[in-house]
Amino acid sequence: MVVMQFEFATATRILFGPGKLKEIDSIAANLGKRALIVQGGNSARSLPLRSILGEAGIEFSTFEIRGEPTNEDIIHGVRKARESDFDLIIGFGGGSVIDSAKAIAAVAANPGELSDYQETIGGGKPILAPALASIAIPTTAGTGAEVTRNAVLASRQLRVKASLRSPHLLPRVALVDPELTYGLPPSLTASTGLDALTQLIEPFVSIRSNPLTDALCLEGIRRAARSLQRAYDKGSDPDARRDMALASLFGGLALANSGLGAVHGFAAPIGGMFSAPHGAVCAALLPHVMEINTHALRLRGSNGDSLNRYVKIAAIVTESEKADVEEGIAWVRDLCQKLKIPGLRAYGIQEKDVATIVGHAIKASSMKANPIALTNEELTESLTRAL
Ligand SMILES: [Zn+2]
């Protein structure tokens, strides 16, 4: 008998519901007096948040993150937070913005700089002091970053992405208001939504899966499968947007506690080497990695459990109890086509890059949770198919 043991950690409070943003005044007032709002490049989007805080008399300033966050962004944000004694950091935006807010909150409250704490390219020291209080408010439905304990940051000079990781990165409050995603354009709905689906499938087949995250993954996959196409076709459909916001949240809860797999193992080096949006990269890889994983599991899997998990996924997404693994993969491939997900070539990735990416991916932390160790040839094959 295998001894079951697991840990489950998440944000201190999770608040979910359409219109929840309206409660941000009392939530913020409970946590701090001076708020730094970390937001994306389009500052008009945070107007509702700023007007609620303004009316409540809460002091705030803003800090913008354009695109995926770099180490320089975080260094600037930390300086700003320290200089003006902000005691509350509010991340309002997509995964990039929320990761930035988490990183700024943690580094600002600890001695030294980002480079002391970052994994791989930094000192990797543990973050010991609790972070500044932080509130994460996602405006996309994909990354689940509001409930994860790492922040993925890019070093422009080194062309790599490396995480800042600590339980202290978990926000004090994750406020998920699906209404904030109604205006997302279809292409962003597609790439972020498929990232959410990937982040539910990978933890479910992960070697670190546990019964608690299994339940979240199965429910999340069900909701994403029935609603992603609808959210893409009609952005203001409240039921579809609610399902996708839940799928994203459940994916974040699952990945933070059970890890990911080969799709994210590839996405890490690709994100460092090319300026390709994370969700779109994951979407392009997902069906090909499912294919190679199930192939490898059939060849040399130690037991049938992982393959059975792919059968369960197939049954949920196709809504047919009789569906087999191939039908499940075909459903995912079909969805990627309908949502117009381009191959990785669209981001400048070519055959000549495959060996380098595979070399990095095989060492990526996400790869360690993949249901089966893939060979160099298998990784090469699946990445080439995703081009
Ligand atoms: Zn992801």
PDB file of C-alpha atoms in Angstrom, residues 6-297:
ATOM      1  CA  PHE A   6      -0.184  15.734   1.010  1.00  0.00           C
ATOM      2  CA  GLU A   7      -0.290  19.391   1.895  1.00  0.00           C
ATOM      3  CA  PHE A   8      -2.762  21.959   0.622  1.00  0.00           C
ATOM      4  CA  ALA A   9      -2.003  25.668   0.942  1.00  0.00           C
ATOM      5  CA  THR A  10      -3.836  28.600  -0.580  1.00  0.00           C
ATOM      6  CA  ALA A  11      -4.702  32.274  -0.179  1.00  0.00           C
ATOM      7  CA  THR A  12      -5.979  33.165   3.291  1.00  0.00           C
ATOM      8  CA  ARG A  13      -9.409  34.109   1.910  1.00  0.00           C
ATOM      9  CA  ILE A  14     -10.992  33.407  -1.481  1.00  0.00           C
ATOM     10  CA  LEU A  15     -13.969  35.571  -2.412  1.00  0.00           C
ATOM     11  CA  PHE A  16     -15.872  34.627  -5.551  1.00  0.00           C
ATOM     12  CA  GLY A  17     -18.867  36.120  -7.307  1.00  0.00           C
ATOM     13  CA  PRO A  18     -20.062  38.483 -10.038  1.00  0.00           C
ATOM     14  CA  GLY A  19     -19.922  42.043  -8.698  1.00  0.00           C
ATOM     15  CA  LYS A  20     -17.585  41.101  -5.798  1.00  0.00           C
ATOM     16  CA  LEU A  21     -15.255  43.980  -6.738  1.00  0.00           C
ATOM     17  CA  LYS A  22     -17.750  46.312  -5.027  1.00  0.00           C
ATOM     18  CA  GLU A  23     -16.634  44.919  -1.660  1.00  0.00           C
ATOM     19  CA  ILE A  24     -13.000  45.890  -2.190  1.00  0.00           C
ATOM     20  CA  ASP A  25     -13.283  49.034  -0.042  1.00  0.00           C
ATOM     21  CA  SER A  26     -13.887  47.229   3.242  1.00  0.00           C
ATOM     22  CA  ILE A  27     -11.511  44.385   2.335  1.00  0.00           C
ATOM     23  CA  ALA A  28      -8.699  46.827   1.563  1.00  0.00           C
ATOM     24  CA  ALA A  29      -9.406  49.006   4.626  1.00  0.00           C
ATOM     25  CA  ASN A  30      -8.995  45.918   6.837  1.00  0.00           C
ATOM     26  CA  LEU A  31      -5.548  45.173   5.448  1.00  0.00           C
ATOM     27  CA  GLY A  32      -3.792  48.502   5.057  1.00  0.00           C
ATOM     28  CA  LYS A  33      -3.816  52.291   4.852  1.00  0.00           C
ATOM     29  CA  ARG A  34      -1.777  52.963   1.709  1.00  0.00           C
ATOM     30  CA  ALA A  35      -2.290  50.729  -1.300  1.00  0.00           C
ATOM     31  CA  LEU A  36      -0.033  50.253  -4.315  1.00  0.00           C
ATOM     32  CA  ILE A  37      -2.142  49.057  -7.232  1.00  0.00           C
ATOM     33  CA  VAL A  38      -0.128  46.920  -9.656  1.00  0.00           C
ATOM     34  CA  GLN A  39      -1.928  46.951 -13.012  1.00  0.00           C
ATOM     35  CA  GLY A  40      -1.455  46.279 -16.732  1.00  0.00           C
ATOM     36  CA  GLY A  41      -0.608  48.700 -19.524  1.00  0.00           C
ATOM     37  CA  ASN A  42      -4.211  49.816 -20.095  1.00  0.00           C
ATOM     38  CA  SER A  43      -4.789  51.864 -16.958  1.00  0.00           C
ATOM     39  CA  ALA A  44      -8.438  52.626 -17.855  1.00  0.00           C
ATOM     40  CA  ARG A  45      -9.278  49.023 -16.922  1.00  0.00           C
ATOM     41  CA  SER A  46      -8.612  49.658 -13.237  1.00  0.00           C
ATOM     42  CA  LEU A  47     -10.911  52.697 -13.110  1.00  0.00           C
ATOM     43  CA  PRO A  48     -13.719  50.825 -11.260  1.00  0.00           C
ATOM     44  CA  LEU A  49     -11.230  49.669  -8.614  1.00  0.00           C
ATOM     45  CA  ARG A  50      -9.688  53.125  -8.240  1.00  0.00           C
ATOM     46  CA  SER A  51     -13.036  54.866  -7.928  1.00  0.00           C
ATOM     47  CA  ILE A  52     -14.234  52.496  -5.187  1.00  0.00           C
ATOM     48  CA  LEU A  53     -11.008  52.992  -3.220  1.00  0.00           C
ATOM     49  CA  GLY A  54     -11.137  56.762  -3.797  1.00  0.00           C
ATOM     50  CA  GLU A  55     -14.713  57.023  -2.532  1.00  0.00           C
ATOM     51  CA  ALA A  56     -13.761  55.064   0.565  1.00  0.00           C
ATOM     52  CA  GLY A  57     -10.892  57.464   1.243  1.00  0.00           C
ATOM     53  CA  ILE A  58      -8.188  54.810   0.844  1.00  0.00           C
ATOM     54  CA  GLU A  59      -4.885  56.304  -0.298  1.00  0.00           C
ATOM     55  CA  PHE A  60      -3.389  54.623  -3.355  1.00  0.00           C
ATOM     56  CA  SER A  61      -0.877  54.936  -6.146  1.00  0.00           C
ATOM     57  CA  THR A  62      -0.446  52.831  -9.305  1.00  0.00           C
ATOM     58  CA  PHE A  63       2.417  50.871 -10.845  1.00  0.00           C
ATOM     59  CA  GLU A  64       2.227  49.483 -14.377  1.00  0.00           C
ATOM     60  CA  ILE A  65       3.482  46.172 -15.731  1.00  0.00           C
ATOM     61  CA  ARG A  66       3.504  45.976 -19.521  1.00  0.00           C
ATOM     62  CA  GLY A  67       3.579  42.428 -20.871  1.00  0.00           C
ATOM     63  CA  GLU A  68       5.123  39.534 -18.977  1.00  0.00           C
ATOM     64  CA  PRO A  69       7.071  40.765 -15.926  1.00  0.00           C
ATOM     65  CA  THR A  70      10.842  41.162 -15.946  1.00  0.00           C
ATOM     66  CA  ASN A  71      13.233  41.278 -13.015  1.00  0.00           C
ATOM     67  CA  GLU A  72      13.670  45.008 -13.683  1.00  0.00           C
ATOM     68  CA  ASP A  73       9.907  45.536 -13.270  1.00  0.00           C
ATOM     69  CA  ILE A  74      10.002  43.912  -9.849  1.00  0.00           C
ATOM     70  CA  ILE A  75      13.108  45.838  -8.757  1.00  0.00           C
ATOM     71  CA  HIS A  76      11.359  49.114  -9.657  1.00  0.00           C
ATOM     72  CA  GLY A  77       8.132  48.061  -7.959  1.00  0.00           C
ATOM     73  CA  VAL A  78       9.944  47.063  -4.754  1.00  0.00           C
ATOM     74  CA  ARG A  79      11.761  50.410  -4.701  1.00  0.00           C
ATOM     75  CA  LYS A  80       8.470  52.245  -5.086  1.00  0.00           C
ATOM     76  CA  ALA A  81       6.763  50.186  -2.368  1.00  0.00           C
ATOM     77  CA  ARG A  82       9.631  50.751   0.087  1.00  0.00           C
ATOM     78  CA  GLU A  83      10.163  54.460  -0.622  1.00  0.00           C
ATOM     79  CA  SER A  84       6.540  55.405  -0.056  1.00  0.00           C
ATOM     80  CA  ASP A  85       5.784  52.951   2.765  1.00  0.00           C
ATOM     81  CA  PHE A  86       2.909  51.179   1.079  1.00  0.00           C
ATOM     82  CA  ASP A  87       1.417  48.573   3.396  1.00  0.00           C
ATOM     83  CA  LEU A  88      -0.954  46.919   0.914  1.00  0.00           C
ATOM     84  CA  ILE A  89      -0.267  45.669  -2.612  1.00  0.00           C
ATOM     85  CA  ILE A  90      -3.258  45.083  -4.899  1.00  0.00           C
ATOM     86  CA  GLY A  91      -2.646  43.140  -8.111  1.00  0.00           C
ATOM     87  CA  PHE A  92      -5.392  43.934 -10.638  1.00  0.00           C
ATOM     88  CA  GLY A  93      -4.902  42.257 -14.019  1.00  0.00           C
ATOM     89  CA  GLY A  94      -3.850  39.033 -15.716  1.00  0.00           C
ATOM     90  CA  GLY A  95      -1.357  36.491 -14.408  1.00  0.00           C
ATOM     91  CA  SER A  96       1.631  38.717 -15.208  1.00  0.00           C
ATOM     92  CA  VAL A  97       0.287  41.556 -13.093  1.00  0.00           C
ATOM     93  CA  ILE A  98      -0.748  39.328 -10.201  1.00  0.00           C
ATOM     94  CA  ASP A  99       2.609  37.534 -10.147  1.00  0.00           C
ATOM     95  CA  SER A 100       4.299  40.941 -10.094  1.00  0.00           C
ATOM     96  CA  ALA A 101       2.171  42.137  -7.178  1.00  0.00           C
ATOM     97  CA  LYS A 102       2.976  38.957  -5.212  1.00  0.00           C
ATOM     98  CA  ALA A 103       6.702  39.327  -5.892  1.00  0.00           C
ATOM     99  CA  ILE A 104       6.757  43.031  -4.966  1.00  0.00           C
ATOM    100  CA  ALA A 105       4.826  42.367  -1.739  1.00  0.00           C
ATOM    101  CA  ALA A 106       7.242  39.615  -0.701  1.00  0.00           C
ATOM    102  CA  VAL A 107      10.573  41.257  -1.604  1.00  0.00           C
ATOM    103  CA  ALA A 108       9.595  44.693  -0.262  1.00  0.00           C
ATOM    104  CA  ALA A 109       9.008  43.227   3.215  1.00  0.00           C
ATOM    105  CA  ASN A 110      12.305  41.337   3.296  1.00  0.00           C
ATOM    106  CA  PRO A 111      15.921  42.505   3.495  1.00  0.00           C
ATOM    107  CA  GLY A 112      17.946  42.657   0.298  1.00  0.00           C
ATOM    108  CA  GLU A 113      16.771  42.483  -3.296  1.00  0.00           C
ATOM    109  CA  LEU A 114      14.959  40.148  -5.694  1.00  0.00           C
ATOM    110  CA  SER A 115      18.262  38.588  -6.793  1.00  0.00           C
ATOM    111  CA  ASP A 116      18.831  37.239  -3.274  1.00  0.00           C
ATOM    112  CA  TYR A 117      15.690  35.129  -3.448  1.00  0.00           C
ATOM    113  CA  GLN A 118      15.048  34.150  -7.088  1.00  0.00           C
ATOM    114  CA  GLU A 119      15.535  30.490  -8.034  1.00  0.00           C
ATOM    115  CA  THR A 120      18.108  29.321 -10.605  1.00  0.00           C
ATOM    116  CA  ILE A 121      19.535  32.700 -11.602  1.00  0.00           C
ATOM    117  CA  GLY A 122      19.437  34.267  -8.114  1.00  0.00           C
ATOM    118  CA  GLY A 123      20.585  33.372  -4.625  1.00  0.00           C
ATOM    119  CA  GLY A 124      17.552  31.183  -3.942  1.00  0.00           C
ATOM    120  CA  LYS A 125      17.469  32.225  -0.276  1.00  0.00           C
ATOM    121  CA  PRO A 126      14.245  31.431   1.592  1.00  0.00           C
ATOM    122  CA  ILE A 127      11.874  34.351   2.082  1.00  0.00           C
ATOM    123  CA  LEU A 128      11.542  34.456   5.862  1.00  0.00           C
ATOM    124  CA  ALA A 129       9.423  37.495   6.750  1.00  0.00           C
ATOM    125  CA  PRO A 130       5.741  37.624   5.852  1.00  0.00           C
ATOM    126  CA  ALA A 131       5.017  39.669   2.708  1.00  0.00           C
ATOM    127  CA  LEU A 132       3.176  42.993   2.752  1.00  0.00           C
ATOM    128  CA  ALA A 133      -0.555  42.266   2.743  1.00  0.00           C
ATOM    129  CA  SER A 134      -1.683  41.605  -0.818  1.00  0.00           C
ATOM    130  CA  ILE A 135      -4.968  41.268  -2.664  1.00  0.00           C
ATOM    131  CA  ALA A 136      -5.083  39.522  -6.046  1.00  0.00           C
ATOM    132  CA  ILE A 137      -7.917  40.437  -8.423  1.00  0.00           C
ATOM    133  CA  PRO A 138      -7.698  38.557 -11.754  1.00  0.00           C
ATOM    134  CA  THR A 139      -9.147  40.192 -14.871  1.00  0.00           C
ATOM    135  CA  THR A 140      -8.498  37.178 -17.109  1.00  0.00           C
ATOM    136  CA  ALA A 141      -9.546  33.560 -16.560  1.00  0.00           C
ATOM    137  CA  GLY A 142      -6.502  31.382 -17.033  1.00  0.00           C
ATOM    138  CA  THR A 143      -3.491  31.476 -14.779  1.00  0.00           C
ATOM    139  CA  GLY A 144      -5.027  31.016 -11.339  1.00  0.00           C
ATOM    140  CA  ALA A 145      -2.108  33.173 -10.127  1.00  0.00           C
ATOM    141  CA  GLU A 146      -4.361  34.553  -7.376  1.00  0.00           C
ATOM    142  CA  VAL A 147      -3.842  31.294  -5.452  1.00  0.00           C
ATOM    143  CA  THR A 148      -0.322  30.195  -6.408  1.00  0.00           C
ATOM    144  CA  ARG A 149       2.840  30.660  -4.348  1.00  0.00           C
ATOM    145  CA  ASN A 150       5.279  31.524  -7.083  1.00  0.00           C
ATOM    146  CA  ALA A 151       5.855  34.390  -9.487  1.00  0.00           C
ATOM    147  CA  VAL A 152       7.382  33.723 -12.907  1.00  0.00           C
ATOM    148  CA  LEU A 153       9.809  36.490 -13.847  1.00  0.00           C
ATOM    149  CA  ALA A 154      11.893  36.960 -16.987  1.00  0.00           C
ATOM    150  CA  SER A 155      15.493  38.031 -17.150  1.00  0.00           C
ATOM    151  CA  ARG A 156      15.924  39.904 -20.434  1.00  0.00           C
ATOM    152  CA  GLN A 157      19.712  39.604 -20.411  1.00  0.00           C
ATOM    153  CA  LEU A 158      19.780  35.852 -19.758  1.00  0.00           C
ATOM    154  CA  ARG A 159      16.686  35.087 -21.892  1.00  0.00           C
ATOM    155  CA  VAL A 160      15.311  32.807 -19.193  1.00  0.00           C
ATOM    156  CA  LYS A 161      12.367  32.782 -16.849  1.00  0.00           C
ATOM    157  CA  ALA A 162      12.905  31.956 -13.203  1.00  0.00           C
ATOM    158  CA  SER A 163      10.484  31.778 -10.292  1.00  0.00           C
ATOM    159  CA  LEU A 164      10.339  33.492  -6.983  1.00  0.00           C
ATOM    160  CA  ARG A 165       8.748  30.869  -4.754  1.00  0.00           C
ATOM    161  CA  SER A 166       7.566  30.915  -1.151  1.00  0.00           C
ATOM    162  CA  PRO A 167       4.426  30.255   0.880  1.00  0.00           C
ATOM    163  CA  HIS A 168       4.648  33.992   1.694  1.00  0.00           C
ATOM    164  CA  LEU A 169       3.723  34.758  -1.925  1.00  0.00           C
ATOM    165  CA  LEU A 170       0.182  33.516  -1.360  1.00  0.00           C
ATOM    166  CA  PRO A 171      -2.106  36.578  -1.333  1.00  0.00           C
ATOM    167  CA  ARG A 172      -4.083  37.406   1.787  1.00  0.00           C
ATOM    168  CA  VAL A 173      -7.199  37.747  -0.337  1.00  0.00           C
ATOM    169  CA  ALA A 174      -8.005  36.328  -3.775  1.00  0.00           C
ATOM    170  CA  LEU A 175     -11.014  38.218  -5.114  1.00  0.00           C
ATOM    171  CA  VAL A 176     -12.434  36.528  -8.215  1.00  0.00           C
ATOM    172  CA  ASP A 177     -15.149  38.536  -9.943  1.00  0.00           C
ATOM    173  CA  PRO A 178     -16.147  36.955 -13.278  1.00  0.00           C
ATOM    174  CA  GLU A 179     -17.682  40.267 -14.440  1.00  0.00           C
ATOM    175  CA  LEU A 180     -14.142  41.594 -14.863  1.00  0.00           C
ATOM    176  CA  THR A 181     -13.586  39.110 -17.708  1.00  0.00           C
ATOM    177  CA  TYR A 182     -16.713  39.954 -19.771  1.00  0.00           C
ATOM    178  CA  GLY A 183     -14.761  42.364 -21.984  1.00  0.00           C
ATOM    179  CA  LEU A 184     -11.831  40.043 -22.779  1.00  0.00           C
ATOM    180  CA  PRO A 185     -11.348  39.708 -26.552  1.00  0.00           C
ATOM    181  CA  PRO A 186     -11.863  36.219 -28.077  1.00  0.00           C
ATOM    182  CA  SER A 187      -8.162  35.530 -28.749  1.00  0.00           C
ATOM    183  CA  LEU A 188      -7.262  36.230 -25.112  1.00  0.00           C
ATOM    184  CA  THR A 189     -10.267  34.232 -23.903  1.00  0.00           C
ATOM    185  CA  ALA A 190      -8.962  31.316 -25.994  1.00  0.00           C
ATOM    186  CA  SER A 191      -5.319  31.345 -24.914  1.00  0.00           C
ATOM    187  CA  THR A 192      -5.968  32.024 -21.223  1.00  0.00           C
ATOM    188  CA  GLY A 193      -8.863  29.548 -21.160  1.00  0.00           C
ATOM    189  CA  LEU A 194      -6.715  26.789 -22.649  1.00  0.00           C
ATOM    190  CA  ASP A 195      -4.014  27.585 -20.092  1.00  0.00           C
ATOM    191  CA  ALA A 196      -6.680  27.003 -17.426  1.00  0.00           C
ATOM    192  CA  LEU A 197      -7.640  23.679 -19.037  1.00  0.00           C
ATOM    193  CA  THR A 198      -3.941  22.674 -19.179  1.00  0.00           C
ATOM    194  CA  GLN A 199      -3.538  23.618 -15.517  1.00  0.00           C
ATOM    195  CA  LEU A 200      -6.413  21.279 -14.641  1.00  0.00           C
ATOM    196  CA  ILE A 201      -5.280  18.351 -16.809  1.00  0.00           C
ATOM    197  CA  GLU A 202      -1.585  18.433 -15.788  1.00  0.00           C
ATOM    198  CA  PRO A 203      -2.127  18.388 -11.980  1.00  0.00           C
ATOM    199  CA  PHE A 204      -4.767  15.642 -12.442  1.00  0.00           C
ATOM    200  CA  VAL A 205      -2.277  13.309 -14.174  1.00  0.00           C
ATOM    201  CA  SER A 206       0.704  14.583 -12.127  1.00  0.00           C
ATOM    202  CA  ILE A 207       2.726  12.114 -10.045  1.00  0.00           C
ATOM    203  CA  ARG A 208       1.956  14.450  -7.115  1.00  0.00           C
ATOM    204  CA  SER A 209      -1.820  14.425  -7.548  1.00  0.00           C
ATOM    205  CA  ASN A 210      -3.926  13.972  -4.407  1.00  0.00           C
ATOM    206  CA  PRO A 211      -7.645  13.420  -3.726  1.00  0.00           C
ATOM    207  CA  LEU A 212      -8.232  17.067  -2.818  1.00  0.00           C
ATOM    208  CA  THR A 213      -6.767  18.471  -6.045  1.00  0.00           C
ATOM    209  CA  ASP A 214      -8.337  15.588  -8.037  1.00  0.00           C
ATOM    210  CA  ALA A 215     -11.794  16.799  -7.044  1.00  0.00           C
ATOM    211  CA  LEU A 216     -10.941  20.361  -8.074  1.00  0.00           C
ATOM    212  CA  CYS A 217      -9.444  19.205 -11.383  1.00  0.00           C
ATOM    213  CA  LEU A 218     -12.405  17.039 -12.382  1.00  0.00           C
ATOM    214  CA  GLU A 219     -14.898  19.801 -11.584  1.00  0.00           C
ATOM    215  CA  GLY A 220     -12.733  22.414 -13.301  1.00  0.00           C
ATOM    216  CA  ILE A 221     -12.255  20.315 -16.451  1.00  0.00           C
ATOM    217  CA  ARG A 222     -16.027  19.787 -16.628  1.00  0.00           C
ATOM    218  CA  ARG A 223     -16.707  23.519 -16.438  1.00  0.00           C
ATOM    219  CA  ALA A 224     -13.953  24.534 -18.878  1.00  0.00           C
ATOM    220  CA  ALA A 225     -15.026  21.866 -21.376  1.00  0.00           C
ATOM    221  CA  ARG A 226     -18.635  22.993 -21.418  1.00  0.00           C
ATOM    222  CA  SER A 227     -17.973  26.741 -21.337  1.00  0.00           C
ATOM    223  CA  LEU A 228     -14.740  27.785 -23.055  1.00  0.00           C
ATOM    224  CA  GLN A 229     -16.181  27.755 -26.568  1.00  0.00           C
ATOM    225  CA  ARG A 230     -19.239  29.672 -25.309  1.00  0.00           C
ATOM    226  CA  ALA A 231     -17.116  32.324 -23.595  1.00  0.00           C
ATOM    227  CA  TYR A 232     -15.112  32.647 -26.821  1.00  0.00           C
ATOM    228  CA  ASP A 233     -18.233  33.024 -28.993  1.00  0.00           C
ATOM    229  CA  LYS A 234     -20.105  35.339 -26.626  1.00  0.00           C
ATOM    230  CA  GLY A 235     -17.896  37.157 -24.159  1.00  0.00           C
ATOM    231  CA  SER A 236     -20.760  38.538 -22.085  1.00  0.00           C
ATOM    232  CA  ASP A 237     -22.344  35.117 -21.398  1.00  0.00           C
ATOM    233  CA  PRO A 238     -22.394  35.203 -17.553  1.00  0.00           C
ATOM    234  CA  ASP A 239     -22.642  31.425 -17.075  1.00  0.00           C
ATOM    235  CA  ALA A 240     -19.718  30.718 -19.403  1.00  0.00           C
ATOM    236  CA  ARG A 241     -17.578  33.417 -17.800  1.00  0.00           C
ATOM    237  CA  ARG A 242     -18.443  32.128 -14.308  1.00  0.00           C
ATOM    238  CA  ASP A 243     -17.377  28.611 -15.318  1.00  0.00           C
ATOM    239  CA  MET A 244     -14.094  29.846 -16.783  1.00  0.00           C
ATOM    240  CA  ALA A 245     -13.314  31.974 -13.705  1.00  0.00           C
ATOM    241  CA  LEU A 246     -13.888  28.868 -11.546  1.00  0.00           C
ATOM    242  CA  ALA A 247     -11.811  26.691 -13.913  1.00  0.00           C
ATOM    243  CA  SER A 248      -8.944  29.163 -13.640  1.00  0.00           C
ATOM    244  CA  LEU A 249      -9.206  29.342  -9.848  1.00  0.00           C
ATOM    245  CA  PHE A 250      -9.398  25.539  -9.492  1.00  0.00           C
ATOM    246  CA  GLY A 251      -6.421  25.155 -11.836  1.00  0.00           C
ATOM    247  CA  GLY A 252      -4.391  27.519  -9.662  1.00  0.00           C
ATOM    248  CA  LEU A 253      -5.389  25.632  -6.496  1.00  0.00           C
ATOM    249  CA  ALA A 254      -4.444  22.339  -8.149  1.00  0.00           C
ATOM    250  CA  LEU A 255      -1.117  23.334  -9.698  1.00  0.00           C
ATOM    251  CA  ALA A 256       0.094  25.102  -6.548  1.00  0.00           C
ATOM    252  CA  ASN A 257      -0.351  21.881  -4.600  1.00  0.00           C
ATOM    253  CA  SER A 258       0.135  19.057  -7.124  1.00  0.00           C
ATOM    254  CA  GLY A 259       2.517  20.462  -9.729  1.00  0.00           C
ATOM    255  CA  LEU A 260       2.218  20.478 -13.525  1.00  0.00           C
ATOM    256  CA  GLY A 261       3.802  18.474 -16.351  1.00  0.00           C
ATOM    257  CA  ALA A 262       5.507  18.507 -19.732  1.00  0.00           C
ATOM    258  CA  VAL A 263       3.397  21.310 -21.288  1.00  0.00           C
ATOM    259  CA  HIS A 264       4.612  23.706 -18.611  1.00  0.00           C
ATOM    260  CA  GLY A 265       8.062  22.114 -18.724  1.00  0.00           C
ATOM    261  CA  PHE A 266       8.236  23.315 -22.337  1.00  0.00           C
ATOM    262  CA  ALA A 267       6.506  26.630 -21.654  1.00  0.00           C
ATOM    263  CA  ALA A 268       9.200  27.730 -19.179  1.00  0.00           C
ATOM    264  CA  PRO A 269      12.182  27.820 -21.600  1.00  0.00           C
ATOM    265  CA  ILE A 270       9.998  28.944 -24.530  1.00  0.00           C
ATOM    266  CA  GLY A 271       8.761  31.893 -22.459  1.00  0.00           C
ATOM    267  CA  GLY A 272      12.330  32.878 -21.674  1.00  0.00           C
ATOM    268  CA  MET A 273      13.631  32.583 -25.232  1.00  0.00           C
ATOM    269  CA  PHE A 274      10.711  33.996 -27.227  1.00  0.00           C
ATOM    270  CA  SER A 275       8.160  36.691 -26.609  1.00  0.00           C
ATOM    271  CA  ALA A 276       5.193  34.365 -26.801  1.00  0.00           C
ATOM    272  CA  PRO A 277       2.190  34.651 -24.466  1.00  0.00           C
ATOM    273  CA  HIS A 278       2.210  31.808 -21.922  1.00  0.00           C
ATOM    274  CA  GLY A 279      -1.383  30.709 -22.507  1.00  0.00           C
ATOM    275  CA  ALA A 280      -0.955  30.502 -26.287  1.00  0.00           C
ATOM    276  CA  VAL A 281       2.199  28.394 -25.894  1.00  0.00           C
ATOM    277  CA  CYS A 282       0.460  25.969 -23.534  1.00  0.00           C
ATOM    278  CA  ALA A 283      -2.537  25.739 -25.845  1.00  0.00           C
ATOM    279  CA  ALA A 284      -0.358  24.867 -28.849  1.00  0.00           C
ATOM    280  CA  LEU A 285       1.424  22.126 -26.891  1.00  0.00           C
ATOM    281  CA  LEU A 286      -1.467  20.554 -24.951  1.00  0.00           C
ATOM    282  CA  PRO A 287      -2.856  17.971 -27.429  1.00  0.00           C
ATOM    283  CA  HIS A 288       0.632  16.878 -28.541  1.00  0.00           C
ATOM    284  CA  VAL A 289       1.840  16.358 -24.984  1.00  0.00           C
ATOM    285  CA  MET A 290      -1.326  14.396 -24.126  1.00  0.00           C
ATOM    286  CA  GLU A 291      -0.586  12.203 -27.128  1.00  0.00           C
ATOM    287  CA  ILE A 292       3.064  11.526 -26.262  1.00  0.00           C
ATOM    288  CA  ASN A 293       2.301  10.988 -22.567  1.00  0.00           C
ATOM    289  CA  THR A 294      -0.362   8.371 -23.253  1.00  0.00           C
ATOM    290  CA  HIS A 295       1.884   6.723 -25.843  1.00  0.00           C
ATOM    291  CA  ALA A 296       4.777   6.527 -23.351  1.00  0.00           C
ATOM    292  CA  LEU A 297       2.457   5.296 -20.572  1.00  0.00           C
TER     293      LEU A 297
END
